[in-house]
Each structure stands twice: as structure tokens, then as C-alpha cells.
Coordinates of C-alpha atoms in Angstrom, one line a residue:
M68 CA 3.4 16.8 204.9
I69 CA 4.1 20.3 203.9
K70 CA 7.5 22.0 203.4
N71 CA 8.5 23.0 207.0
Y72 CA 8.1 19.2 207.7
F73 CA 10.9 18.2 204.5
L74 CA 13.1 21.3 206.3
K75 CA 13.4 19.5 209.5
G76 CA 13.2 15.7 207.7
G77 CA 16.1 16.5 205.4
V78 CA 18.1 18.4 207.5
A79 CA 18.6 15.4 209.4
L80 CA 19.1 13.5 206.1
L81 CA 21.5 15.7 205.1
L82 CA 23.2 15.1 209.0
C83 CA 23.4 11.5 207.9
I84 CA 24.3 12.3 204.2
M85 CA 21.3 11.2 202.9
F86 CA 21.6 8.1 200.5
S87 CA 20.4 4.7 199.7
C88 CA 18.9 2.3 197.1
D89 CA 18.8 -1.4 196.3
N90 CA 17.7 -3.4 192.7
T91 CA 14.6 -4.7 194.0
T92 CA 11.1 -3.2 192.8
A93 CA 9.4 -4.1 195.6
D94 CA 7.8 -1.7 197.4
P95 CA 8.2 -0.4 200.2
I96 CA 11.7 -0.7 200.2
N97 CA 13.0 -4.4 200.1
Q98 CA 16.0 -4.5 202.7
N99 CA 16.4 -8.4 202.6
N100 CA 17.1 -8.5 199.1
P101 CA 20.0 -9.6 197.7
N102 CA 21.7 -7.2 195.5
N103 CA 24.4 -7.3 193.1
N104 CA 25.3 -3.7 193.3
S105 CA 28.5 -1.6 193.5
G106 CA 28.8 -0.6 196.9
S107 CA 31.6 -0.8 199.6
N108 CA 30.8 -4.8 199.9
S109 CA 29.7 -5.4 196.7
P110 CA 31.3 -6.9 193.2
T111 CA 32.9 -3.7 191.3
I112 CA 31.1 -2.3 188.3
T113 CA 33.6 -1.1 186.5
G114 CA 31.7 0.5 183.1
P115 CA 28.0 2.1 182.9
R116 CA 25.8 2.8 186.3
I117 CA 22.6 4.0 187.7
L118 CA 22.6 4.6 191.7
H119 CA 20.4 1.8 193.3
K120 CA 20.5 3.0 196.8
I121 CA 21.8 4.8 199.5
V122 CA 21.9 2.9 202.7
V123 CA 22.6 4.9 206.6
N124 CA 23.6 3.1 209.4
S125 CA 22.1 -0.3 207.6
T126 CA 18.7 1.2 207.0
T127 CA 17.2 2.3 203.3
N128 CA 17.0 5.4 203.2
Q129 CA 16.5 6.0 199.2
E130 CA 15.8 3.5 196.8
F131 CA 15.5 4.1 193.1
V132 CA 13.6 1.8 191.3
T133 CA 15.0 1.5 187.2
T134 CA 14.6 -0.3 183.9
G135 CA 17.4 0.1 182.0
N136 CA 18.4 3.8 182.4
V137 CA 15.0 5.0 182.9
L138 CA 14.0 6.1 186.7
D139 CA 10.7 4.1 187.2
K140 CA 9.9 4.9 190.9
A141 CA 12.1 6.9 193.9
I142 CA 11.1 6.2 197.1
F143 CA 12.4 7.5 199.9
K144 CA 12.3 6.6 203.4
E145 CA 10.6 9.3 206.0
T146 CA 11.9 9.7 209.4
N147 CA 8.6 9.6 211.6
G148 CA 8.5 5.3 211.6
P149 CA 10.2 2.7 209.7
T150 CA 7.0 1.8 207.3
S151 CA 6.3 5.5 206.0
F152 CA 7.9 6.3 203.0
F153 CA 7.3 9.2 200.5
I154 CA 7.2 7.9 196.6
G155 CA 8.3 9.8 193.4
T156 CA 6.8 8.3 190.4
P157 CA 7.7 9.9 186.8
T158 CA 5.7 10.0 183.4
Y159 CA 7.6 10.2 180.1
T160 CA 6.8 11.7 177.0
S161 CA 9.0 11.0 174.0
G162 CA 11.9 10.3 176.6
K163 CA 11.6 13.5 178.7
I164 CA 10.1 13.3 182.1
T165 CA 6.6 15.4 181.9
K166 CA 4.9 14.6 185.0
V167 CA 6.2 13.3 188.3
K168 CA 3.5 12.4 191.4
F169 CA 4.8 12.5 195.1
G170 CA 2.6 10.8 197.5
Q171 CA 3.2 9.0 201.0
E172 CA 2.6 5.3 201.9
I173 CA 2.3 4.4 205.3
N174 CA 2.4 0.4 206.0
G175 CA 1.7 -0.5 202.4
A176 CA -1.0 2.0 202.0
V177 CA -2.0 5.8 201.4
P178 CA -2.9 7.5 204.6
A179 CA -5.9 9.1 205.4
N180 CA -4.6 12.8 205.4
N181 CA -2.0 12.2 202.6
M182 CA -0.4 15.6 201.1
A183 CA -0.1 14.3 197.5
Y184 CA 1.9 16.9 195.0
D185 CA 1.2 16.3 191.2
F186 CA 3.7 18.0 188.7
N187 CA 3.6 19.1 185.1
I188 CA 6.8 20.0 183.4
T189 CA 7.0 21.5 180.2
Y190 CA 10.5 22.4 177.9
D191 CA 11.7 25.2 175.7
S192 CA 13.4 24.5 172.4
G193 CA 16.8 24.0 174.0
G194 CA 15.6 20.9 176.1
K195 CA 15.5 23.1 179.6
I196 CA 13.0 23.2 181.7
N197 CA 10.8 26.6 181.4
G198 CA 8.1 26.0 183.2
T199 CA 6.0 24.1 185.9
T200 CA 2.7 23.7 187.6
C201 CA 1.8 21.3 190.5
Q202 CA -1.7 20.5 192.4
T203 CA -1.2 19.6 195.5
T204 CA -4.3 17.4 197.3
L205 CA -4.9 17.2 201.4
G206 CA -6.7 13.9 202.2
G207 CA -7.6 13.8 198.3
T208 CA -9.2 17.4 198.2
P209 CA -7.4 20.1 196.5
H210 CA -5.0 22.4 198.6
F211 CA -2.6 24.3 196.7
N212 CA -1.5 25.3 193.4
M213 CA 1.8 26.4 192.4
E214 CA 3.3 27.8 189.7
Y215 CA 7.2 28.1 188.3
T216 CA 9.4 29.6 186.0
Y217 CA 13.0 29.4 185.8
T218 CA 16.1 31.8 184.7
Y219 CA 19.3 30.3 183.4
D220 CA 22.5 31.9 182.6
G221 CA 24.1 32.1 178.9
S222 CA 26.2 29.1 179.2
G223 CA 22.5 27.3 180.4
K224 CA 22.9 27.2 184.4
M225 CA 19.8 27.4 186.1
T226 CA 19.9 30.9 188.2
K227 CA 16.6 31.2 189.6
I228 CA 13.3 29.6 189.7
V229 CA 10.4 31.6 191.0
E230 CA 7.7 30.0 192.9
K231 CA 3.7 31.3 193.4
K232 CA 1.5 29.6 195.5
K233 CA -2.4 29.8 195.0
S234 CA -5.3 29.5 196.9
G235 CA -8.0 28.4 194.6
T236 CA -7.4 31.7 192.1
T237 CA -5.8 33.6 194.5
Y238 CA -2.4 34.3 194.8
V239 CA -1.0 34.2 198.5
Q240 CA 2.7 33.3 199.1
F241 CA 5.9 33.2 197.0
T242 CA 9.1 31.6 196.9
N243 CA 12.6 32.2 195.0
Y244 CA 15.1 29.8 194.7
N245 CA 18.2 32.1 193.4
F246 CA 21.8 30.1 192.6
T247 CA 25.2 30.8 192.8
N248 CA 27.0 28.3 190.6
T249 CA 30.6 27.4 190.6
G250 CA 31.8 25.1 187.6
D251 CA 29.1 22.7 187.2
N252 CA 28.4 22.6 191.0
I253 CA 25.4 24.9 193.2
A254 CA 27.8 26.8 195.5
K255 CA 24.8 28.6 197.7
M256 CA 20.9 28.6 197.1
V257 CA 19.1 31.3 198.8
T258 CA 15.1 31.0 199.6
E259 CA 13.2 33.9 199.5
S260 CA 9.6 33.4 200.8
G261 CA 6.9 35.5 201.8
A262 CA 3.0 36.7 201.3
T263 CA 2.2 37.9 197.8
T264 CA -0.8 40.4 196.4
P265 CA -3.6 38.4 194.7
A266 CA -2.2 39.0 191.8
G267 CA 0.3 37.6 192.5
A268 CA 3.6 40.2 193.1
P269 CA 5.4 40.1 196.3
D270 CA 3.6 42.0 199.0
L271 CA 6.9 44.2 200.3
S272 CA 5.0 45.5 203.3
I273 CA 5.6 42.0 204.7
P274 CA 8.9 40.5 205.9
F275 CA 9.6 37.4 204.1
T276 CA 12.2 35.0 205.4
T277 CA 15.5 33.8 203.5
T278 CA 17.0 30.5 204.2
T279 CA 20.6 30.3 203.2
Y280 CA 21.9 26.8 201.8
S281 CA 25.8 27.2 201.2
Y282 CA 28.4 24.1 199.9
P283 CA 31.5 26.0 199.7
A284 CA 33.6 22.6 199.3
Y285 CA 33.3 19.9 196.6
D286 CA 35.4 17.0 195.6
N287 CA 36.2 16.4 192.3
K288 CA 34.6 12.9 192.0
I289 CA 30.8 11.8 190.1
N290 CA 27.5 12.8 191.7
P291 CA 25.5 9.4 192.3
Y292 CA 22.7 11.3 191.6
N293 CA 23.6 12.4 188.3
T294 CA 23.6 8.9 187.1
L295 CA 19.6 9.2 187.4
P296 CA 17.4 12.0 185.6
K297 CA 18.0 15.6 186.2
T298 CA 14.4 16.4 185.5
F299 CA 13.2 14.2 188.5
F300 CA 15.5 15.9 190.8
V301 CA 14.8 19.3 190.1
I302 CA 11.1 18.4 190.8
W303 CA 11.9 16.7 194.3
S304 CA 14.2 19.9 195.2
L305 CA 11.4 21.8 194.6
V306 CA 9.4 19.7 197.7
H307 CA 12.4 19.5 199.8
P308 CA 15.0 22.2 198.9
L309 CA 17.7 20.8 200.7
N310 CA 18.3 18.2 197.8
F311 CA 19.2 21.1 195.2
S312 CA 22.4 19.5 195.5
T313 CA 21.9 16.2 193.6
L314 CA 22.3 19.0 190.8
S315 CA 25.6 19.3 190.8
A316 CA 28.3 17.2 189.2
N317 CA 30.6 16.8 192.2
N318 CA 29.9 15.9 195.5
Y319 CA 30.1 18.7 198.6
T320 CA 32.6 18.3 201.5
N321 CA 31.3 21.1 203.4
F322 CA 28.2 22.7 203.7
S323 CA 25.7 24.9 205.9
I324 CA 21.8 26.0 206.6
E325 CA 21.1 29.2 208.5
I326 CA 17.6 31.2 208.7
V327 CA 16.8 35.3 208.8
S328 CA 13.0 35.6 209.2
P329 CA 10.7 38.1 210.9
V330 CA 11.2 37.2 214.2
S331 CA 14.8 36.4 213.8
P332 CA 16.6 39.1 211.6
T333 CA 19.8 37.5 212.9
P334 CA 20.9 34.5 211.0
V335 CA 20.1 31.2 213.0
P336 CA 22.2 28.5 211.9
V337 CA 20.4 25.2 211.1
A338 CA 22.8 22.8 210.3
S339 CA 26.4 22.5 209.2
G340 CA 28.8 19.7 208.5
N341 CA 31.9 18.2 207.0
I342 CA 31.8 15.3 204.8
T343 CA 34.6 12.8 203.4
Y344 CA 33.9 9.9 200.9
L345 CA 35.7 6.6 200.0
Y346 CA 35.6 5.8 196.4
D347 CA 35.5 3.3 193.9
S348 CA 38.3 3.0 190.8
M349 CA 35.8 4.7 188.3
N350 CA 35.9 7.9 191.1
Y351 CA 32.2 6.6 192.5
P352 CA 31.1 7.5 195.9
V353 CA 30.9 4.0 198.0
S354 CA 30.5 5.4 201.2
D355 CA 31.3 8.1 203.6
Q356 CA 34.7 7.6 205.4
T357 CA 32.8 6.2 208.4
Q358 CA 31.5 3.6 206.1
A359 CA 27.6 4.6 208.2
Q360 CA 26.7 5.7 204.7
K361 CA 27.1 3.5 201.6
Y362 CA 25.9 3.6 197.7
Y363 CA 24.6 1.1 195.7
Y364 CA 24.6 0.7 191.8
K365 CA 23.2 -1.4 189.3
A366 CA 25.7 -1.9 186.0
L367 CA 23.9 -1.1 182.7

């Protein structure tokens, strides 16, 4: 399970509009558990809430296990089988997420070739993420290490994340995540990926790959992911960059993805689409217009 896998899987989820969540602590996702959450066919919640699951075509694709307003576990259905899940577990220190672990589960067990991610997060005095490290393992054996630094504008909005990847003690690859914000929404995120010198500087003699994620239009309603800890989705998006849109305040209604690579200097479209939603009286999405994708919440 590597980042290219998530690009393909993530595009598929985006095209489905990628959502889902159910009020059960069962692992893996328990689709037979009755729920009393707000959704297109559930009792309306008129007060505070938290996203519990997202269902696409009657299949739960994402589930968020919570205690009150605390996220205990996130379970993401993978595209390679009905019993394959990618699970994120945060650890808290003084109320802040300081660690997140991700790993695969198939048929209730960790597979022998599991790619696992172990993130450690630090914050500045103002509460913004200012550093992250990640140790990956493949089948339990140390794989790559990553280091991340963060840049913000004067209003506190994230404008750039720099990732440096190490093999052992040698830097081998960089990825720059560049954000364009419009108000409280991410209008565009451009990644630049390429090789580094052993010391970690970008090796400009080797062409790099650019991927552009554009979100030119948003509604003015509440993004369901904003009911969950934002730090978790920053880290989840480092594994799966398509998810950076979960950090926006509103819901995108139009998106496109294109790639420029050394083998294809002309932009290659990967995916695009338009999305419309149905909302409840409190301005939360309960489904897309076709009701193929449904959002479920827990009352707080």
C-alpha cells in the first residue's frame, strides 16, 4: 500500500464523492448495526453533531468511531475487496492529537505485507502544527522515514507543507504541497515530487512530477469533516493527498485533477466532476442529489 495506490483508490472515492460513517465501535465497519444518526432516512439532529459515517450505494466507505467529540478510530474501506480496510488511530496528549497510526486490516487481521504509517506531530505556541515525522514499515520491517515542515500565511492558513523522504539516513525524495486558499476553503493544491540529493535538497537535474488538485467552486454549507479533529485529516491527507479538501470549511461542488510528469509534459486529466448536495435544516449535507452517497451523524 503506497501513495500511488491511494491516488487510484482516492480518485475512485472522489468520483463516488467518498463518504460514510456508523455509530458502532465494531471493527471492521458494521453495516448491519441500526443507527439513530442524522442521515437522509434518520431522525433529524438539530443541535451539535459529529460525523459518524458515509455510505455510497448502500456500502459504508468511511466510519468514525467517537466518544463524545473525541475521535477514537477512523475506518476506511479499501477498493480492493469488501473486507479490506485502512484504519487510523490517533493518540492524544493534553487534548491534542500527537500521534496517528495507520495500517491495513483484511478479514479482521493485519496482512503479512501491511504498509503501516506511524506519525508524530508537534505544535507551535499558537496551536498550529509545526512539524511531523513518519516512520513507515512494510510487513513489520522499517521502510521509509518522512519529515514534514509547515508554512502558514499571516491569517494562520496553511500555504505549504514540505515532505522529505529518507531511506535509512539518506534523503531520496521530496514532495512540496502548495495550497491556494480562497476564504476558508482550499481552491487548489499542487504537489511537486522529485528526487533529492543525499543531504535532502531537491535535485533540480532530475525532472519532477506535478499534480494539481483544483476545487474552483464550493457551496456555503458546513463541511461534515469539520465536526472531527482537523489535525487527523491533515495527517490522513499526507497519506492520501486527495483528502486535503476535507480541511475546507465548505463542500466543493466542482473538482479536477491533472498530472504533468517527465514522461508527459502536457497536463494529463485524471478526474473531474460536479457535485450537488441535499442538506438538512442546520445546513449539513445529508446526501448528494442522487442520494447514492449519504452522510450520517451522531448527536453530541
